[in-house]
CSV table of C-alpha atoms and ligand atoms in Angstrom, one decimal:
chain,number,residue,atom,x,y,z
A,160,MET,CA,-27.5,-5.0,8.4
A,161,ASN,CA,-29.3,-5.7,4.9
A,162,GLU,CA,-27.2,-7.7,2.5
A,163,ALA,CA,-28.1,-5.2,-0.1
A,164,GLU,CA,-26.6,-2.3,2.1
A,165,LYS,CA,-23.4,-4.2,2.5
A,166,ILE,CA,-20.4,-3.3,0.3
A,167,PRO,CA,-19.5,-6.0,-2.5
A,168,VAL,CA,-15.5,-6.9,-2.0
A,169,VAL,CA,-13.4,-8.7,-4.5
A,170,VAL,CA,-9.8,-9.5,-3.0
A,171,ASN,CA,-7.1,-9.8,-5.6
A,172,GLY,CA,-4.1,-11.8,-4.6
A,173,ALA,CA,-6.4,-14.0,-2.2
A,174,ALA,CA,-3.7,-16.5,-1.4
A,175,GLY,CA,-1.0,-14.4,-0.6
A,176,LYS,CA,-0.1,-13.2,3.0
A,177,MET,CA,-1.6,-9.9,2.7
A,178,GLY,CA,-4.4,-11.1,0.8
A,179,ARG,CA,-5.3,-14.1,3.3
A,180,GLU,CA,-5.6,-11.2,6.0
A,181,ALA,CA,-7.9,-9.3,3.8
A,182,ILE,CA,-10.2,-12.2,3.4
A,183,LYS,CA,-10.2,-12.5,6.9
A,184,ALA,CA,-11.0,-8.9,7.8
A,185,VAL,CA,-13.4,-8.5,4.6
A,186,SER,CA,-15.5,-11.7,5.9
A,187,GLN,CA,-15.6,-10.4,9.5
A,188,ALA,CA,-16.9,-6.9,8.5
A,189,GLU,CA,-20.4,-6.4,9.0
A,190,ASP,CA,-20.7,-3.8,6.3
A,191,MET,CA,-19.0,-5.8,3.8
A,192,VAL,CA,-19.8,-9.1,1.8
A,193,LEU,CA,-16.9,-10.9,0.0
A,194,VAL,CA,-18.2,-11.7,-3.5
A,195,GLY,CA,-15.1,-13.0,-5.0
A,196,ALA,CA,-11.4,-13.9,-4.6
A,197,VAL,CA,-8.6,-14.0,-7.3
A,198,ASP,CA,-5.2,-15.4,-7.2
A,199,ARG,CA,-2.9,-16.8,-10.2
A,200,ASN,CA,-1.3,-19.3,-8.0
A,201,PRO,CA,-2.1,-22.6,-10.1
A,202,SER,CA,-2.1,-25.0,-6.8
A,203,LEU,CA,-5.1,-23.2,-5.2
A,204,GLN,CA,-7.5,-22.7,-8.1
A,205,GLY,CA,-10.8,-23.5,-7.2
A,206,LEU,CA,-10.3,-23.8,-3.3
A,207,ASP,CA,-12.5,-21.7,-1.0
A,208,ALA,CA,-10.7,-18.5,0.1
A,209,GLY,CA,-11.9,-19.0,3.5
A,210,GLU,CA,-10.5,-22.4,4.0
A,211,VAL,CA,-6.9,-21.0,2.6
A,212,ALA,CA,-6.9,-18.1,4.8
A,213,GLY,CA,-7.7,-20.4,7.9
A,214,ILE,CA,-11.1,-19.5,8.9
A,215,GLY,CA,-13.3,-22.1,7.2
A,216,PRO,CA,-15.4,-21.9,4.1
A,217,VAL,CA,-16.9,-18.2,2.6
A,218,GLU,CA,-18.4,-19.7,-0.4
A,219,ALA,CA,-15.8,-17.5,-2.6
A,220,PRO,CA,-13.7,-19.7,-4.9
A,221,ILE,CA,-10.0,-18.8,-5.6
A,222,LEU,CA,-10.1,-18.2,-9.6
A,223,ASN,CA,-7.5,-16.7,-11.8
A,224,ASP,CA,-9.9,-14.7,-13.9
A,225,LEU,CA,-9.8,-11.2,-12.5
A,226,GLN,CA,-12.3,-9.9,-15.4
A,227,SER,CA,-15.0,-12.6,-14.5
A,228,VAL,CA,-14.7,-11.8,-10.8
A,229,LEU,CA,-14.8,-8.1,-11.3
A,230,VAL,CA,-18.4,-8.6,-12.8
A,231,LEU,CA,-19.7,-10.2,-9.6
A,232,ALA,CA,-18.9,-7.0,-7.9
A,233,THR,CA,-20.8,-4.8,-10.4
A,234,GLN,CA,-24.1,-6.9,-9.6
A,235,ALA,CA,-25.0,-5.8,-6.4
A,236,PRO,CA,-27.0,-2.6,-5.7
A,237,LEU,CA,-24.3,-1.0,-4.3
A,238,GLN,CA,-20.7,-0.5,-6.2
A,239,GLY,CA,-18.1,-2.9,-5.8
A,240,VAL,CA,-14.8,-2.4,-4.2
A,241,MET,CA,-11.3,-4.8,-5.5
A,242,VAL,CA,-8.8,-4.8,-2.8
A,243,ASP,CA,-5.4,-5.6,-4.7
A,244,PHE,CA,-2.6,-7.3,-2.9
A,245,THR,CA,-0.7,-9.0,-5.8
A,246,HIS,CA,2.8,-8.2,-7.4
A,247,PRO,CA,4.4,-4.9,-8.8
A,248,ASP,CA,4.4,-6.7,-12.3
A,249,SER,CA,0.3,-6.5,-12.3
A,250,VAL,CA,-0.8,-4.1,-10.2
A,251,TYR,CA,-1.1,-1.5,-12.8
A,252,GLU,CA,-3.3,-3.5,-15.2
A,253,ASN,CA,-5.2,-5.0,-12.3
A,254,THR,CA,-6.0,-1.4,-11.3
A,255,ARG,CA,-7.1,-0.2,-14.9
A,256,SER,CA,-9.2,-3.1,-15.2
A,257,ALA,CA,-11.4,-2.7,-12.0
A,258,ILE,CA,-11.7,1.3,-12.9
A,259,ALA,CA,-12.7,0.0,-16.7
A,260,TYR,CA,-15.8,-2.0,-14.6
A,261,GLY,CA,-16.5,0.6,-12.5
A,262,VAL,CA,-15.3,-1.4,-9.5
A,263,ARG,CA,-13.3,0.7,-7.0
A,264,PRO,CA,-9.7,-0.1,-6.4
A,265,VAL,CA,-7.8,-0.1,-3.0
A,266,VAL,CA,-4.7,-0.8,-3.9
A,267,GLY,CA,-2.0,-2.0,-1.2
A,268,THR,CA,0.4,-3.3,-3.7
A,269,THR,CA,3.6,-1.3,-4.1
A,270,GLY,CA,6.0,-0.9,-6.8
A,271,LEU,CA,3.7,1.6,-8.8
A,272,THR,CA,5.6,4.4,-10.7
A,273,PRO,CA,4.7,8.2,-10.3
A,274,LYS,CA,4.0,8.0,-14.1
A,275,GLN,CA,1.4,4.7,-13.5
A,276,ILE,CA,0.1,6.5,-10.8
A,277,GLY,CA,-0.6,9.8,-12.5
A,278,GLU,CA,-2.1,7.5,-15.5
A,279,LEU,CA,-4.3,5.6,-13.2
A,280,ALA,CA,-5.6,9.1,-11.5
A,281,GLU,CA,-6.3,10.8,-15.1
A,282,PHE,CA,-8.3,7.3,-15.7
A,283,ALA,CA,-10.0,7.5,-12.8
A,284,GLU,CA,-11.1,10.8,-13.0
A,285,LYS,CA,-12.4,10.4,-16.6
A,286,ALA,CA,-14.5,7.5,-15.5
A,287,SER,CA,-15.6,9.2,-12.4
A,288,VAL,CA,-14.6,6.0,-10.1
A,289,GLY,CA,-13.0,6.8,-6.5
A,290,CYS,CA,-9.5,4.6,-6.2
A,291,LEU,CA,-7.4,4.6,-3.3
A,292,ILE,CA,-3.6,3.6,-3.7
A,293,ALA,CA,-2.1,3.4,-0.3
A,294,PRO,CA,1.5,2.1,0.1
A,295,ASN,CA,0.9,1.5,3.9
A,296,PHE,CA,-2.3,0.8,5.6
A,297,ALA,CA,-0.7,0.8,9.1
A,298,ILE,CA,-2.1,3.7,11.2
A,299,GLY,CA,1.2,3.8,13.0
A,300,VAL,CA,3.0,4.5,9.9
A,301,LEU,CA,0.9,7.4,9.0
A,302,LEU,CA,1.4,8.7,12.5
A,303,LEU,CA,5.2,8.5,12.1
A,304,GLN,CA,4.9,10.2,8.5
A,305,GLN,CA,3.1,13.1,10.3
A,306,ALA,CA,5.7,13.2,13.0
A,307,ALA,CA,8.5,13.1,10.4
A,308,ILE,CA,6.8,16.4,8.7
A,309,GLN,CA,6.9,18.3,12.1
A,310,ALA,CA,10.3,17.3,12.8
A,311,ALA,CA,11.7,18.3,8.9
A,312,ARG,CA,10.6,21.9,10.3
A,313,TYR,CA,13.4,21.4,12.3
A,314,PHE,CA,16.1,19.4,11.0
A,315,ASP,CA,17.8,19.8,7.6
A,316,HIS,CA,19.4,16.6,7.6
A,317,VAL,CA,17.4,13.1,7.2
A,318,GLU,CA,17.9,9.9,6.0
A,319,ILE,CA,15.4,6.8,5.8
A,320,ILE,CA,16.1,3.2,6.5
A,321,GLU,CA,13.6,0.5,5.5
A,322,LEU,CA,13.7,-2.7,6.4
A,323,HIS,CA,11.7,-5.9,5.1
A,324,HIS,CA,11.8,-9.6,4.8
A,325,ASN,CA,13.6,-11.1,1.7
A,326,GLN,CA,10.7,-12.1,-0.2
A,327,LYS,CA,9.6,-8.5,-1.0
A,328,ALA,CA,10.0,-7.8,-4.8
A,329,ASP,CA,10.7,-4.0,-4.8
A,330,ALA,CA,13.0,-1.7,-3.4
A,331,PRO,CA,12.9,0.8,-1.6
A,332,SER,CA,9.5,0.1,0.1
A,333,GLY,CA,6.5,2.3,-1.2
A,334,THR,CA,6.2,3.6,2.4
A,335,ALA,CA,9.6,4.7,2.4
A,336,LEU,CA,9.3,6.6,-0.8
A,337,LYS,CA,6.0,8.3,0.3
A,338,THR,CA,7.7,9.4,3.2
A,339,ALA,CA,10.5,11.0,1.4
A,340,GLU,CA,8.2,12.6,-0.9
A,341,MET,CA,5.9,13.7,1.8
A,342,LEU,CA,9.3,15.4,3.3
A,343,ALA,CA,10.0,16.6,-0.3
A,344,GLU,CA,6.8,18.2,-0.5
A,345,LEU,CA,7.6,20.7,2.4
A,346,GLY,CA,9.6,22.8,-0.3
A,347,LYS,CA,13.3,22.3,1.0
A,348,THR,CA,16.5,20.3,0.1
A,349,TYR,CA,17.6,18.3,2.7
A,350,ASN,CA,21.5,16.9,3.7
A,351,PRO,CA,23.3,20.3,2.1
A,352,PRO,CA,26.9,18.7,1.2
A,353,GLN,CA,29.3,18.7,4.2
A,354,VAL,CA,32.1,17.5,2.4
A,355,LYS,CA,32.8,15.8,-1.2
A,356,GLU,CA,31.8,12.3,-0.9
A,357,THR,CA,32.9,9.3,-2.4
A,358,GLU,CA,31.3,5.9,-2.5
A,359,THR,CA,34.3,3.1,-2.7
A,360,LEU,CA,31.0,0.4,-2.7
A,361,PRO,CA,28.3,1.9,-5.5
A,362,GLY,CA,25.2,2.2,-3.5
A,363,ALA,CA,26.8,2.8,0.0
A,364,ARG,CA,24.9,5.9,0.8
A,365,GLY,CA,21.2,4.3,-0.5
A,366,GLY,CA,19.1,5.4,-3.3
A,367,SER,CA,18.5,8.9,-3.7
A,368,ALA,CA,15.2,10.0,-3.1
A,369,PRO,CA,13.5,13.6,-4.2
A,370,GLU,CA,15.2,16.7,-2.6
A,371,ASN,CA,18.4,14.8,-2.0
A,372,ILE,CA,16.7,12.2,0.8
A,373,PRO,CA,18.7,8.8,1.0
A,374,VAL,CA,16.6,5.8,1.1
A,375,HIS,CA,18.4,2.7,2.3
A,376,SER,CA,16.8,-1.0,1.9
A,377,VAL,CA,17.6,-4.0,3.9
A,378,ARG,CA,16.1,-7.2,3.1
A,379,LEU,CA,16.1,-10.5,5.7
A,380,PRO,CA,14.2,-13.4,6.9
A,381,GLY,CA,13.3,-12.8,10.2
A,382,LEU,CA,12.0,-9.1,9.3
A,383,LEU,CA,8.5,-8.3,8.7
A,384,ALA,CA,8.2,-4.6,7.7
A,385,HIS,CA,10.1,-1.9,9.5
A,386,GLN,CA,10.9,1.8,8.8
A,387,GLU,CA,13.3,4.2,10.7
A,388,VAL,CA,13.5,8.1,9.6
A,389,LEU,CA,16.8,9.5,11.3
A,390,PHE,CA,16.9,13.5,11.6
A,391,GLY,CA,20.4,15.0,12.5
A,392,ALA,CA,21.6,18.0,13.7
A,393,PRO,CA,24.8,19.3,15.7
A,394,GLY,CA,24.7,17.3,19.1
A,395,GLN,CA,21.4,15.1,18.4
A,396,VAL,CA,19.9,12.4,16.3
A,397,TYR,CA,15.9,12.4,16.5
A,398,THR,CA,15.0,8.6,15.6
A,399,LEU,CA,11.2,8.0,14.5
A,400,ARG,CA,10.6,4.0,14.2
A,401,HIS,CA,7.6,1.8,13.3
A,402,ASP,CA,7.7,-2.0,13.6
A,403,ALA,CA,5.0,-4.0,11.9
A,404,THR,CA,4.9,-7.2,13.7
A,405,ASP,CA,1.8,-8.9,12.4
A,406,ARG,CA,-0.1,-8.3,9.1
A,407,ALA,CA,-3.1,-8.0,11.3
A,408,CYS,CA,-1.9,-4.3,11.8
A,409,TYR,CA,-2.9,-3.4,8.1
A,410,MET,CA,-6.3,-4.4,8.3
A,411,PRO,CA,-8.1,-1.5,9.9
A,412,GLY,CA,-6.6,0.7,7.5
A,413,VAL,CA,-7.8,-1.7,4.3
A,414,LEU,CA,-11.4,-1.6,5.9
A,415,LEU,CA,-11.3,2.2,6.4
A,416,GLY,CA,-10.1,2.3,3.0
A,417,ILE,CA,-12.9,0.2,1.4
A,418,ARG,CA,-15.4,2.4,3.2
A,419,ARG,CA,-13.8,5.8,2.0
A,420,VAL,CA,-13.2,4.8,-1.8
A,421,THR,CA,-17.1,4.3,-2.1
A,422,GLN,CA,-17.6,8.2,-1.6
A,423,LEU,CA,-14.8,9.1,-3.9
A,424,ARG,CA,-15.0,9.8,-7.3
A,425,SER,CA,-11.3,10.1,-8.4
A,426,LEU,CA,-7.8,8.7,-7.3
A,427,VAL,CA,-6.4,9.5,-3.7
A,428,TYR,CA,-2.9,8.4,-2.9
A,429,GLY,CA,-2.2,7.7,0.9
A,430,LEU,CA,-4.7,6.5,3.5
A,431,GLU,CA,-3.6,9.7,5.4
A,432,LYS,CA,-5.8,12.0,3.1
A,433,LEU,CA,-8.9,10.0,4.1
A,434,LEU,CA,-8.2,9.9,8.0
W,741,NAD,P1,2.2,-12.7,-1.4
W,741,NAD,O1,3.7,-13.0,-2.3
W,741,NAD,O2,2.5,-13.3,-0.2
W,741,NAD,O3,1.2,-12.6,-2.2
W,741,NAD,C1,0.7,-12.2,-3.6
W,741,NAD,C2,-0.1,-13.1,-3.9
W,741,NAD,O4,-0.8,-12.6,-5.0
W,741,NAD,C3,0.3,-14.2,-4.2
W,741,NAD,O5,-0.6,-15.1,-3.7
W,741,NAD,C4,0.2,-14.4,-5.8
W,741,NAD,O6,-0.1,-15.8,-6.4
W,741,NAD,C5,-0.9,-13.5,-6.1
W,741,NAD,N1,-0.6,-12.9,-7.3
W,741,NAD,C6,0.4,-12.3,-8.1
W,741,NAD,N2,0.3,-11.5,-9.5
W,741,NAD,C7,-1.2,-11.8,-9.0
W,741,NAD,C8,-1.9,-11.7,-10.6
W,741,NAD,N3,-1.6,-10.9,-11.5
W,741,NAD,N4,-3.4,-11.9,-10.4
W,741,NAD,C9,-3.8,-12.6,-9.1
W,741,NAD,N5,-2.9,-13.3,-8.3
W,741,NAD,C10,-1.9,-12.8,-8.3
W,741,NAD,O7,3.0,-11.0,-1.0
W,741,NAD,P2,2.3,-10.2,0.0
W,741,NAD,O8,3.4,-10.3,1.3
W,741,NAD,O9,0.9,-10.4,0.4
W,741,NAD,O10,2.2,-8.7,-0.4
W,741,NAD,C11,1.8,-8.3,-1.5
W,741,NAD,C12,1.9,-6.7,-1.9
W,741,NAD,O11,1.4,-6.0,-1.1
W,741,NAD,C13,3.6,-6.6,-2.1
W,741,NAD,O12,3.4,-5.6,-3.2
W,741,NAD,C14,3.8,-6.1,-0.8
W,741,NAD,O13,4.8,-4.8,-1.1
W,741,NAD,C15,2.0,-5.0,-0.4
W,741,NAD,N6,2.0,-4.9,0.9
W,741,NAD,C16,1.6,-3.8,1.2
W,741,NAD,C17,1.2,-3.1,2.5
W,741,NAD,C18,0.3,-2.0,2.6
W,741,NAD,O14,0.1,-1.5,3.6
W,741,NAD,N7,0.2,-1.2,1.6
W,741,NAD,C19,1.8,-4.0,3.4
W,741,NAD,C20,2.1,-5.3,3.3
W,741,NAD,C21,2.4,-5.4,2.0
């Protein structure tokens, strides 16, 4: 493929666990060119992002200056894309900056509030810049969510358990919240009370997502990313479970998101909308 036809991509959070996977995936994709790598980790400044990711040099030094790297993604003939796997404390500003530069954000970082997502949607719409926010890029999770929507038509009782490694900063996971929102959008309220419940240990019944769906978060070393959706009815429990056992599972979804966001002019929340 001609270099000028390739999608220029910046990876923000390039030295992190997901960022390194993204550096590998983008560098190996024939229709993309990695034009920049950003990370605030002070000990890795100036190192080649490919070396840090373990694939050898890719001629993209890790820099802690998102604005100047975004400029690199605006210089190619095609509009660029910024992949963000950073931290809940900076993802909102990162996404705003990318949109302001006309660089399309593909956001995997979780922790954005519904209000922030609404503001970003407005900003993207006004700027006519495509933006994808995907709490989960694993195709298996998207299939689990579709199966949960089917099941919710027949079950009135549901709870969600999400289990992650203990380095995860936000709880519950963006994926668990998204799953709950998808079930809530079906227009029913779940878990009609059967008894008057008392929590002798506050929080024991989990956080309450929209339409009364309890979400429970587990954080332990040894886990990666796992989600269970449990539907109950008299005499039966229907359990849907997804296990991410390697971060490589997210990359087909990330590459799909990069390709599809270039065709958007507004914000899309959830990769399932682009499948
Ligand atoms: P990590 O801590 O391994 O990596 C984050 C990296 O971002 C670090 O290298 C850190 O130095 C860098 N960083 C943080 N703030 C920054 C900033 N303002 N500017 C530049 N660099 C910055 O974390 P991780 O496991 O890679 O996860 C990153 C995010 O991705 C988390 O929010 C996590 O929940 C999310 N995640 C999403 C998916 C998905 O499919 N959407 C899958 C897994 C993880």
